[in-house]
mmCIF file of C-alpha atoms in Angstrom:
data_model
loop_
_atom_site.group_PDB
_atom_site.id
_atom_site.type_symbol
_atom_site.label_atom_id
_atom_site.label_comp_id
_atom_site.label_asym_id
_atom_site.label_seq_id
_atom_site.Cartn_x
_atom_site.Cartn_y
_atom_site.Cartn_z
ATOM 1 C CA UNK A 1 -10.953 1.148 4.629
ATOM 2 C CA UNK A 2 -7.509 1.687 3.380
ATOM 3 C CA UNK A 3 -7.618 3.784 0.089
ATOM 4 C CA UNK A 4 -4.176 3.985 -2.201
ATOM 5 C CA UNK A 5 -3.925 7.878 -4.019
ATOM 6 C CA UNK A 6 -3.363 7.570 -7.289
ATOM 7 C CA UNK A 7 -2.701 10.886 -9.484
ATOM 8 C CA UNK A 8 -5.317 11.391 -12.698
ATOM 9 C CA UNK A 9 -5.469 13.611 -15.460
ATOM 10 C CA UNK A 10 -7.551 17.202 -15.159
ATOM 11 C CA UNK A 11 -11.117 16.676 -16.809
ATOM 12 C CA UNK A 12 -12.244 19.708 -19.430
ATOM 13 C CA UNK A 13 -14.718 21.845 -18.050
ATOM 14 C CA UNK A 14 -17.836 23.444 -19.075
ATOM 15 C CA UNK A 15 -18.522 26.844 -20.481
ATOM 16 C CA UNK A 16 -20.955 27.249 -17.678
ATOM 17 C CA UNK A 17 -18.439 26.135 -14.824
ATOM 18 C CA UNK A 18 -15.496 28.280 -16.169
ATOM 19 C CA UNK A 19 -18.289 31.501 -15.782
ATOM 20 C CA UNK A 20 -18.766 30.375 -11.944
ATOM 21 C CA UNK A 21 -15.569 29.753 -11.148
ATOM 22 C CA UNK A 22 -14.730 33.230 -9.454
ATOM 23 C CA UNK A 23 -18.124 33.699 -7.736
ATOM 24 C CA UNK A 24 -17.799 31.969 -3.812
ATOM 25 C CA UNK A 25 -20.843 29.939 -2.623
ATOM 26 C CA UNK A 26 -21.874 31.131 0.695
ATOM 27 C CA UNK A 27 -24.942 29.106 2.957
ATOM 28 C CA UNK A 28 -27.711 31.541 1.865
ATOM 29 C CA UNK A 29 -26.694 30.727 -2.100
ATOM 30 C CA UNK A 30 -26.493 27.182 -0.845
ATOM 31 C CA UNK A 31 -29.037 25.114 -2.602
ATOM 32 C CA UNK A 32 -30.907 21.899 -0.437
ATOM 33 C CA UNK A 33 -29.781 18.381 -1.927
ATOM 34 C CA UNK A 34 -33.251 17.822 -0.530
ATOM 35 C CA UNK A 35 -34.892 19.712 -2.985
ATOM 36 C CA UNK A 36 -33.924 17.760 -5.932
ATOM 37 C CA UNK A 37 -34.805 14.071 -6.803
ATOM 38 C CA UNK A 38 -32.552 11.307 -5.536
ATOM 39 C CA UNK A 39 -31.839 9.177 -8.647
ATOM 40 C CA UNK A 40 -30.182 6.647 -6.125
ATOM 41 C CA UNK A 41 -26.834 5.465 -5.655
ATOM 42 C CA UNK A 42 -26.132 4.680 -8.881
ATOM 43 C CA UNK A 43 -22.364 6.137 -10.201
ATOM 44 C CA UNK A 44 -21.577 6.739 -6.339
ATOM 45 C CA UNK A 45 -22.165 3.280 -4.830
ATOM 46 C CA UNK A 46 -20.571 1.616 -8.177
ATOM 47 C CA UNK A 47 -17.252 4.088 -7.209
ATOM 48 C CA UNK A 48 -17.371 3.238 -3.554
ATOM 49 C CA UNK A 49 -17.263 -0.555 -4.269
ATOM 50 C CA UNK A 50 -14.685 -0.370 -5.937
ATOM 51 C CA UNK A 51 -12.608 1.794 -3.461
ATOM 52 C CA UNK A 52 -12.972 -1.303 -1.147
ATOM 53 C CA UNK A 53 -11.913 -3.496 -4.050
ATOM 54 C CA UNK A 54 -8.936 -2.025 -4.994
ATOM 55 C CA UNK A 55 -8.064 -1.589 -1.284
ATOM 56 C CA UNK A 56 -8.836 -4.971 -0.662
ATOM 57 C CA UNK A 57 -6.889 -5.891 -3.723
ATOM 58 C CA UNK A 58 -4.020 -3.722 -2.468
ATOM 59 C CA UNK A 59 -3.865 -5.281 0.596
ATOM 60 C CA UNK A 60 -3.486 -8.843 -1.140
ATOM 61 C CA UNK A 61 -1.255 -7.744 -3.916
ATOM 62 C CA UNK A 62 1.358 -6.548 -1.055
ATOM 63 C CA UNK A 63 0.845 -9.359 1.279
ATOM 64 C CA UNK A 64 1.549 -11.501 -1.694
ATOM 65 C CA UNK A 65 4.896 -9.372 -2.334
ATOM 66 C CA UNK A 66 6.192 -9.917 1.232
ATOM 67 C CA UNK A 67 5.593 -13.447 1.275
ATOM 68 C CA UNK A 68 7.362 -13.346 -2.207
ATOM 69 C CA UNK A 69 10.139 -11.833 -0.593
ATOM 70 C CA UNK A 70 11.023 -13.891 1.787
ATOM 71 C CA UNK A 71 10.459 -16.989 -0.145
ATOM 72 C CA UNK A 72 13.078 -15.259 -2.237
ATOM 73 C CA UNK A 73 15.735 -14.464 0.345
ATOM 74 C CA UNK A 74 14.988 -17.908 1.478
ATOM 75 C CA UNK A 75 15.977 -19.494 -1.860
ATOM 76 C CA UNK A 76 18.965 -17.190 -1.933
ATOM 77 C CA UNK A 77 20.040 -18.637 1.841
ATOM 78 C CA UNK A 78 19.334 -22.091 0.915
ATOM 79 C CA UNK A 79 21.446 -21.469 -2.528
ATOM 80 C CA UNK A 80 24.728 -20.227 -0.658
ATOM 81 C CA UNK A 81 24.328 -23.072 1.843
ATOM 82 C CA UNK A 82 24.145 -25.710 -0.756
ATOM 83 C CA UNK A 83 27.277 -23.783 -2.441
ATOM 84 C CA UNK A 84 29.231 -23.811 0.381
ATOM 85 C CA UNK A 85 28.447 -28.011 1.394
ATOM 86 C CA UNK A 86 29.425 -28.844 -2.356
ATOM 87 C CA UNK A 87 32.516 -27.328 -1.639
ATOM 88 C CA UNK A 88 33.193 -29.070 1.296
ATOM 89 C CA UNK A 89 32.678 -32.256 -0.332
ATOM 90 C CA UNK A 90 35.280 -31.406 -3.042
ATOM 91 C CA UNK A 91 37.563 -30.355 -0.353
ATOM 92 C CA UNK A 92 37.285 -33.565 1.498
ATOM 93 C CA UNK A 93 37.266 -35.932 -1.721
ATOM 94 C CA UNK A 94 40.635 -33.660 -2.315
ATOM 95 C CA UNK A 95 42.254 -35.301 0.973
ATOM 96 C CA UNK A 96 41.014 -38.647 0.282
ATOM 97 C CA UNK A 97 43.300 -38.320 -3.117
ATOM 98 C CA UNK A 98 46.289 -37.245 -1.794
ATOM 99 C CA UNK A 99 46.071 -40.033 1.429
ATOM 100 C CA UNK A 100 45.647 -42.268 -1.176
ATOM 101 C CA UNK A 101 48.260 -41.056 -3.153
ATOM 102 C CA UNK A 102 50.623 -40.317 0.035
ATOM 103 C CA UNK A 103 49.852 -44.414 1.069
ATOM 104 C CA UNK A 104 50.862 -46.152 -2.788
ATOM 105 C CA UNK A 105 54.259 -43.951 -2.302
ATOM 106 C CA UNK A 106 55.077 -44.499 1.395
ATOM 107 C CA UNK A 107 54.184 -48.432 0.100
ATOM 108 C CA UNK A 108 50.674 -49.017 0.242
ATOM 109 C CA UNK A 109 50.008 -50.419 -3.213
ATOM 110 C CA UNK A 110 52.191 -53.328 -1.995
ATOM 111 C CA UNK A 111 50.914 -56.723 -0.534
ATOM 112 C CA UNK A 112 50.740 -56.922 3.516
ATOM 113 C CA UNK A 113 53.951 -59.469 3.236
ATOM 114 C CA UNK A 114 56.103 -57.506 1.659
ATOM 115 C CA UNK A 115 55.530 -54.540 3.672
ATOM 116 C CA UNK A 116 56.487 -56.520 6.393
ATOM 117 C CA UNK A 117 59.456 -57.983 4.856
ATOM 118 C CA UNK A 118 60.948 -54.383 3.864
ATOM 119 C CA UNK A 119 59.218 -52.874 6.641
ATOM 120 C CA UNK A 120 62.904 -51.842 9.574
ATOM 121 C CA UNK A 121 60.113 -52.280 12.490
ATOM 122 C CA UNK A 122 56.936 -54.474 11.906
ATOM 123 C CA UNK A 123 55.542 -53.294 15.136
ATOM 124 C CA UNK A 124 55.858 -48.969 13.683
ATOM 125 C CA UNK A 125 54.643 -50.359 9.765
ATOM 126 C CA UNK A 126 51.220 -51.706 11.450
ATOM 127 C CA UNK A 127 51.313 -48.331 13.235
ATOM 128 C CA UNK A 128 51.322 -46.262 10.481
ATOM 129 C CA UNK A 129 48.874 -48.412 8.982
ATOM 130 C CA UNK A 130 46.595 -47.772 11.847
ATOM 131 C CA UNK A 131 46.698 -44.407 11.690
ATOM 132 C CA UNK A 132 46.712 -43.984 7.956
ATOM 133 C CA UNK A 133 43.069 -46.320 8.259
ATOM 134 C CA UNK A 134 41.888 -44.057 11.112
ATOM 135 C CA UNK A 135 42.615 -40.973 8.738
ATOM 136 C CA UNK A 136 40.950 -42.463 5.634
ATOM 137 C CA UNK A 137 37.972 -43.500 7.698
ATOM 138 C CA UNK A 138 37.466 -40.140 8.895
ATOM 139 C CA UNK A 139 37.815 -38.271 6.047
ATOM 140 C CA UNK A 140 35.259 -41.038 4.269
ATOM 141 C CA UNK A 141 33.293 -40.615 7.269
ATOM 142 C CA UNK A 142 33.201 -36.753 6.501
ATOM 143 C CA UNK A 143 32.528 -36.852 2.921
ATOM 144 C CA UNK A 144 29.447 -39.069 3.527
ATOM 145 C CA UNK A 145 27.862 -36.961 6.286
ATOM 146 C CA UNK A 146 28.864 -33.591 3.588
ATOM 147 C CA UNK A 147 27.221 -35.005 1.061
ATOM 148 C CA UNK A 148 23.981 -36.073 2.872
ATOM 149 C CA UNK A 149 23.933 -32.537 3.538
ATOM 150 C CA UNK A 150 24.207 -30.922 0.627
ATOM 151 C CA UNK A 151 21.012 -33.819 -0.374
ATOM 152 C CA UNK A 152 19.235 -32.661 1.924
ATOM 153 C CA UNK A 153 19.722 -28.821 1.208
ATOM 154 C CA UNK A 154 19.181 -29.642 -2.040
ATOM 155 C CA UNK A 155 16.162 -30.872 -1.267
ATOM 156 C CA UNK A 156 15.243 -27.782 0.362
ATOM 157 C CA UNK A 157 15.778 -26.092 -2.192
ATOM 158 C CA UNK A 158 14.027 -27.400 -4.821
ATOM 159 C CA UNK A 159 11.248 -27.160 -2.070
ATOM 160 C CA UNK A 160 11.214 -23.582 -1.430
ATOM 161 C CA UNK A 161 11.982 -22.949 -5.295
ATOM 162 C CA UNK A 162 8.198 -24.646 -6.635
ATOM 163 C CA UNK A 163 7.273 -22.393 -3.888
ATOM 164 C CA UNK A 164 8.896 -19.133 -4.942
ATOM 165 C CA UNK A 165 7.295 -19.989 -8.028
ATOM 166 C CA UNK A 166 3.660 -20.954 -6.630
ATOM 167 C CA UNK A 167 4.616 -17.472 -5.012
ATOM 168 C CA UNK A 168 5.984 -15.499 -8.455
ATOM 169 C CA UNK A 169 2.347 -16.531 -9.991
ATOM 170 C CA UNK A 170 0.188 -16.192 -7.168
ATOM 171 C CA UNK A 171 1.180 -12.630 -7.690
ATOM 172 C CA UNK A 172 1.076 -12.570 -11.462
ATOM 173 C CA UNK A 173 -2.535 -13.224 -11.312
ATOM 174 C CA UNK A 174 -2.835 -10.589 -8.142
ATOM 175 C CA UNK A 175 -1.067 -8.043 -10.293
ATOM 176 C CA UNK A 176 -3.813 -8.354 -12.909
ATOM 177 C CA UNK A 177 -6.559 -8.662 -10.641
ATOM 178 C CA UNK A 178 -5.926 -5.209 -9.261
ATOM 179 C CA UNK A 179 -5.021 -3.657 -12.579
ATOM 180 C CA UNK A 180 -8.722 -4.490 -14.032
ATOM 181 C CA UNK A 181 -10.227 -3.174 -10.730
ATOM 182 C CA UNK A 182 -8.022 0.669 -10.941
ATOM 183 C CA UNK A 183 -9.159 0.109 -14.497
ATOM 184 C CA UNK A 184 -12.819 -0.288 -14.146
ATOM 185 C CA UNK A 185 -12.850 2.483 -11.435
ATOM 186 C CA UNK A 186 -10.779 5.481 -12.624
ATOM 187 C CA UNK A 187 -13.710 4.510 -15.487
ATOM 188 C CA UNK A 188 -16.473 5.081 -12.989
ATOM 189 C CA UNK A 189 -14.233 8.256 -11.297
ATOM 190 C CA UNK A 190 -14.644 9.506 -14.782
ATOM 191 C CA UNK A 191 -18.264 9.003 -14.525
ATOM 192 C CA UNK A 192 -18.946 10.289 -11.711
ATOM 193 C CA UNK A 193 -17.062 13.708 -12.113
ATOM 194 C CA UNK A 194 -19.079 13.693 -15.647
ATOM 195 C CA UNK A 195 -22.283 13.733 -13.944
ATOM 196 C CA UNK A 196 -21.144 15.947 -10.647
ATOM 197 C CA UNK A 197 -20.394 18.307 -13.798
ATOM 198 C CA UNK A 198 -23.062 18.536 -15.378
ATOM 199 C CA UNK A 199 -25.276 19.186 -11.829
ATOM 200 C CA UNK A 200 -22.982 21.983 -11.484
ATOM 201 C CA UNK A 201 -23.101 23.770 -14.959
ATOM 202 C CA UNK A 202 -26.981 23.373 -14.576
ATOM 203 C CA UNK A 203 -27.004 24.911 -10.644
ATOM 204 C CA UNK A 204 -28.414 22.403 -9.296
ATOM 205 C CA UNK A 205 -27.780 19.704 -6.630
ATOM 206 C CA UNK A 206 -28.253 16.161 -7.474
ATOM 207 C CA UNK A 207 -29.718 14.309 -4.168
ATOM 208 C CA UNK A 208 -27.625 13.378 -1.224
ATOM 209 C CA UNK A 209 -26.234 9.464 -2.181
ATOM 210 C CA UNK A 210 -27.051 6.940 0.618
ATOM 211 C CA UNK A 211 -24.097 4.923 1.108
ATOM 212 C CA UNK A 212 -23.293 2.455 3.499
ATOM 213 C CA UNK A 213 -21.153 4.355 6.048
ATOM 214 C CA UNK A 214 -17.728 2.222 7.245
ATOM 215 C CA UNK A 215 -18.114 1.372 10.984
ATOM 216 C CA UNK A 216 -16.232 4.686 12.610
ATOM 217 C CA UNK A 217 -14.183 4.253 15.599
ATOM 218 C CA UNK A 218 -16.143 6.764 18.675
ATOM 219 C CA UNK A 219 -13.678 6.667 21.033
ATOM 220 C CA UNK A 220 -11.791 8.978 18.121
ATOM 221 C CA UNK A 221 -13.732 12.719 18.622
ATOM 222 C CA UNK A 222 -11.657 14.296 15.319
ATOM 223 C CA UNK A 223 -10.426 12.607 12.026
ATOM 224 C CA UNK A 224 -8.540 13.869 8.892
ATOM 225 C CA UNK A 225 -11.254 14.275 6.487
ATOM 226 C CA UNK A 226 -9.765 11.481 4.193
ATOM 227 C CA UNK A 227 -7.945 8.680 5.537
ATOM 228 C CA UNK A 228 -4.898 8.927 2.815
ATOM 229 C CA UNK A 229 -3.929 11.400 1.063
ATOM 230 C CA UNK A 230 -0.789 13.640 -0.004
ATOM 231 C CA UNK A 231 -0.924 17.406 1.366
ATOM 232 C CA UNK A 232 -1.116 19.464 -1.432
ATOM 233 C CA UNK A 233 -1.425 23.744 -1.160
ATOM 234 C CA UNK A 234 -1.627 25.286 2.455
ATOM 235 C CA UNK A 235 -3.350 27.435 4.266
ATOM 236 C CA UNK A 236 -2.585 31.620 3.347
ATOM 237 C CA UNK A 237 -0.414 30.088 0.853
ATOM 238 C CA UNK A 238 -0.113 32.418 -2.662
ATOM 239 C CA UNK A 239 -0.677 31.130 -6.376
ATOM 240 C CA UNK A 240 -1.957 32.566 -9.646
ATOM 241 C CA UNK A 241 -5.144 29.541 -9.162
ATOM 242 C CA UNK A 242 -6.483 32.186 -6.473
ATOM 243 C CA UNK A 243 -7.635 36.008 -6.263
ATOM 244 C CA UNK A 244 -6.290 36.613 -2.993
ATOM 245 C CA UNK A 245 -4.053 33.788 -0.346
ATOM 246 C CA UNK A 246 -5.600 30.317 -0.317
ATOM 247 C CA UNK A 247 -8.061 30.025 2.207
ATOM 248 C CA UNK A 248 -7.481 26.622 3.555
ATOM 249 C CA UNK A 249 -5.667 22.950 3.337
ATOM 250 C CA UNK A 250 -5.770 20.898 -0.225
ATOM 251 C CA UNK A 251 -6.035 16.855 0.084
ATOM 252 C CA UNK A 252 -4.584 15.082 -3.266
ATOM 253 C CA UNK A 253 -7.000 12.640 -3.213
ATOM 254 C CA UNK A 254 -8.331 10.535 -6.643
ATOM 255 C CA UNK A 255 -12.032 11.502 -7.743
ATOM 256 C CA UNK A 256 -15.034 9.317 -5.993
ATOM 257 C CA UNK A 257 -12.524 9.528 -2.483
ATOM 258 C CA UNK A 258 -14.491 9.246 0.701
ATOM 259 C CA UNK A 259 -14.525 12.757 2.540
ATOM 260 C CA UNK A 260 -15.393 12.327 5.989
ATOM 261 C CA UNK A 261 -16.535 14.393 8.509
ATOM 262 C CA UNK A 262 -13.556 15.811 10.930
ATOM 263 C CA UNK A 263 -15.925 15.369 13.860
ATOM 264 C CA UNK A 264 -19.328 15.648 14.815
ATOM 265 C CA UNK A 265 -22.000 18.618 13.861
ATOM 266 C CA UNK A 266 -24.571 19.010 12.084
ATOM 267 C CA UNK A 267 -24.759 19.945 8.094
ATOM 268 C CA UNK A 268 -25.738 23.526 7.533
ATOM 269 C CA UNK A 269 -25.618 23.893 4.113
ATOM 270 C CA UNK A 270 -25.345 21.315 0.387
ATOM 271 C CA UNK A 271 -24.586 23.976 -2.460
ATOM 272 C CA UNK A 272 -22.987 22.915 -6.360
ATOM 273 C CA UNK A 273 -22.493 26.562 -7.825
ATOM 274 C CA UNK A 274 -19.403 28.926 -7.895
ATOM 275 C CA UNK A 275 -15.624 28.316 -7.516
ATOM 276 C CA UNK A 276 -16.313 25.566 -5.247
ATOM 277 C CA UNK A 277 -18.009 23.808 -7.217
ATOM 278 C CA UNK A 278 -20.272 21.030 -4.755
ATOM 279 C CA UNK A 279 -19.305 21.713 -1.304
ATOM 280 C CA UNK A 280 -20.763 20.576 2.309
ATOM 281 C CA UNK A 281 -20.654 22.964 5.402
ATOM 282 C CA UNK A 282 -20.706 21.326 9.382
ATOM 283 C CA UNK A 283 -21.305 23.268 12.096
ATOM 284 C CA UNK A 284 -19.544 21.545 15.678
ATOM 285 C CA UNK A 285 -20.072 22.440 19.121
ATOM 286 C CA UNK A 286 -17.917 25.364 20.162
ATOM 287 C CA UNK A 287 -19.008 27.583 16.769
ATOM 288 C CA UNK A 288 -16.453 26.589 14.264
ATOM 289 C CA UNK A 289 -17.546 25.044 10.883
ATOM 290 C CA UNK A 290 -16.069 23.308 8.713
ATOM 291 C CA UNK A 291 -16.320 23.562 4.641
ATOM 292 C CA UNK A 292 -15.588 20.375 2.166
ATOM 293 C CA UNK A 293 -15.289 21.177 -1.404
ATOM 294 C CA UNK A 294 -14.859 20.434 -5.227
ATOM 295 C CA UNK A 295 -17.035 16.644 -4.344
ATOM 296 C CA UNK A 296 -18.374 14.828 -7.115
ATOM 297 C CA UNK A 297 -21.298 14.152 -4.935
ATOM 298 C CA UNK A 298 -22.799 14.304 -1.657
ATOM 299 C CA UNK A 299 -23.982 11.747 0.995
ATOM 300 C CA UNK A 300 -25.850 13.634 3.210
ATOM 301 C CA UNK A 301 -28.381 16.317 3.224
ATOM 302 C CA UNK A 302 -29.096 20.098 5.087
ATOM 303 C CA UNK A 303 -29.781 19.255 8.833
ATOM 304 C CA UNK A 304 -28.320 15.827 8.874
ATOM 305 C CA UNK A 305 -26.821 15.383 12.364
ATOM 306 C CA UNK A 306 -23.212 13.643 11.292
ATOM 307 C CA UNK A 307 -20.318 12.072 14.085
ATOM 308 C CA UNK A 308 -16.396 11.849 13.674
ATOM 309 C CA UNK A 309 -15.316 9.840 10.394
ATOM 310 C CA UNK A 310 -19.300 9.649 8.704
ATOM 311 C CA UNK A 311 -18.795 10.163 4.923
ATOM 312 C CA UNK A 312 -20.079 13.415 4.009
ATOM 313 C CA UNK A 313 -19.134 13.388 -0.201
ATOM 314 C CA UNK A 314 -16.944 11.992 -2.681
ATOM 315 C CA UNK A 315 -13.797 14.258 -3.757
ATOM 316 C CA UNK A 316 -13.756 15.086 -7.015
ATOM 317 C CA UNK A 317 -12.981 18.236 -8.933
ATOM 318 C CA UNK A 318 -15.710 20.271 -9.549
ATOM 319 C CA UNK A 319 -15.792 23.996 -9.370
ATOM 320 C CA UNK A 320 -12.380 26.180 -10.021
ATOM 321 C CA UNK A 321 -10.639 22.904 -9.438
ATOM 322 C CA UNK A 322 -7.153 22.190 -11.265
ATOM 323 C CA UNK A 323 -7.426 18.427 -10.748
ATOM 324 C CA UNK A 324 -8.997 15.617 -8.324
ATOM 325 C CA UNK A 325 -8.396 16.873 -4.811
ATOM 326 C CA UNK A 326 -9.984 17.782 -1.502
ATOM 327 C CA UNK A 327 -10.388 21.476 -0.405
ATOM 328 C CA UNK A 328 -10.811 21.334 3.534
ATOM 329 C CA UNK A 329 -11.696 24.774 4.810
ATOM 330 C CA UNK A 330 -11.990 25.445 8.806
ATOM 331 C CA UNK A 331 -13.766 29.125 10.168
ATOM 332 C CA UNK A 332 -15.508 30.959 12.668
ATOM 333 C CA UNK A 333 -18.487 31.590 10.564
ATOM 334 C CA UNK A 334 -20.005 29.937 7.963
ATOM 335 C CA UNK A 335 -18.922 32.392 5.447
ATOM 336 C CA UNK A 336 -15.773 32.883 3.528
ATOM 337 C CA UNK A 337 -12.747 34.843 5.046
ATOM 338 C CA UNK A 338 -13.156 33.459 8.282
ATOM 339 C CA UNK A 339 -10.815 30.576 8.204
ATOM 340 C CA UNK A 340 -8.286 29.223 10.211
ATOM 341 C CA UNK A 341 -5.841 27.543 9.943
ATOM 342 C CA UNK A 342 -6.706 23.829 9.632
ATOM 343 C CA UNK A 343 -3.639 21.680 10.257
ATOM 344 C CA UNK A 344 -3.407 24.081 13.714
ATOM 345 C CA UNK A 345 -6.971 23.578 14.031
ATOM 346 C CA UNK A 346 -6.692 19.561 13.523
ATOM 347 C CA UNK A 347 -3.527 19.475 15.839
ATOM 348 C CA UNK A 348 -4.872 21.176 18.683
ATOM 349 C CA UNK A 349 -7.745 18.748 18.710
ATOM 350 C CA UNK A 350 -4.844 15.527 18.669
ATOM 351 C CA UNK A 351 -5.083 14.986 14.691
ATOM 352 C CA UNK A 352 -1.615 15.779 12.640
ATOM 353 C CA UNK A 353 -1.395 16.334 8.946
#
């Protein structure tokens, strides 16, 4: 599934969230999501569905735009060719006019008998008349041929114009459809975020939302944690938002964007309190751990096995977050402070950010 990134406004956080913003969760603090009742997919499923629809609408819209550009270029080319043919017709008509004037000045307006009587050499007169007639015929044929070509081009341009107008109308409909889906998605996103904020404020994780998983590429052992994104804060960067240096890599994505396990592993904790908000921690072969934080919803429970590319949650802006994004960490242990650079770690596994 192809996702498109949209920047969104920052949500208002509850007092409870702000009070726990400086606390960092560990597996010991984690709440097992399976202990809480699963209310069903609800808003999470609606957001996922709208993401699919928005992605499909974007693909159709972009294809329509490309087709329209091709058609516009074709119309512009036909315009240039038609102008050229019409200019050629005008030139040939001018040639005919000049030939007629020359004929008149040389006696072409006199009767044939009078021209024979006045000519010094009848043979020379006949030869000149024949040459003029041949030239006149050649120009007339050229004019006819060029006029036919211009007529064909005019027909082709009318057909191309009709196709262009049809594509433009189709693209207008696609634009309205795309905007309508995106508007619904935006509303659903913030509904999902509101639900997430309430669960964080209460300190109780909602149960895992079991969404239909996408088909994954089984040939790839490692993938990026989100499919489409913009990189924001990097590992070990400094900033006023952190008491120490940044411990992971941030991916700017919209609320509800599917968050994927970067590789095969087992979920060791799902928690929803503290500065990371709703988060998932996965242990991988070799002893490394990956963390997915500031989520709006989770799609796995503690103990679940995950495959590369499998959804573990949906992005959000819970906890100590200034806007929708995924905070992604790679750790040597389950605990905060043992992180390594996620970009370098993924690059060593064939995944470039």
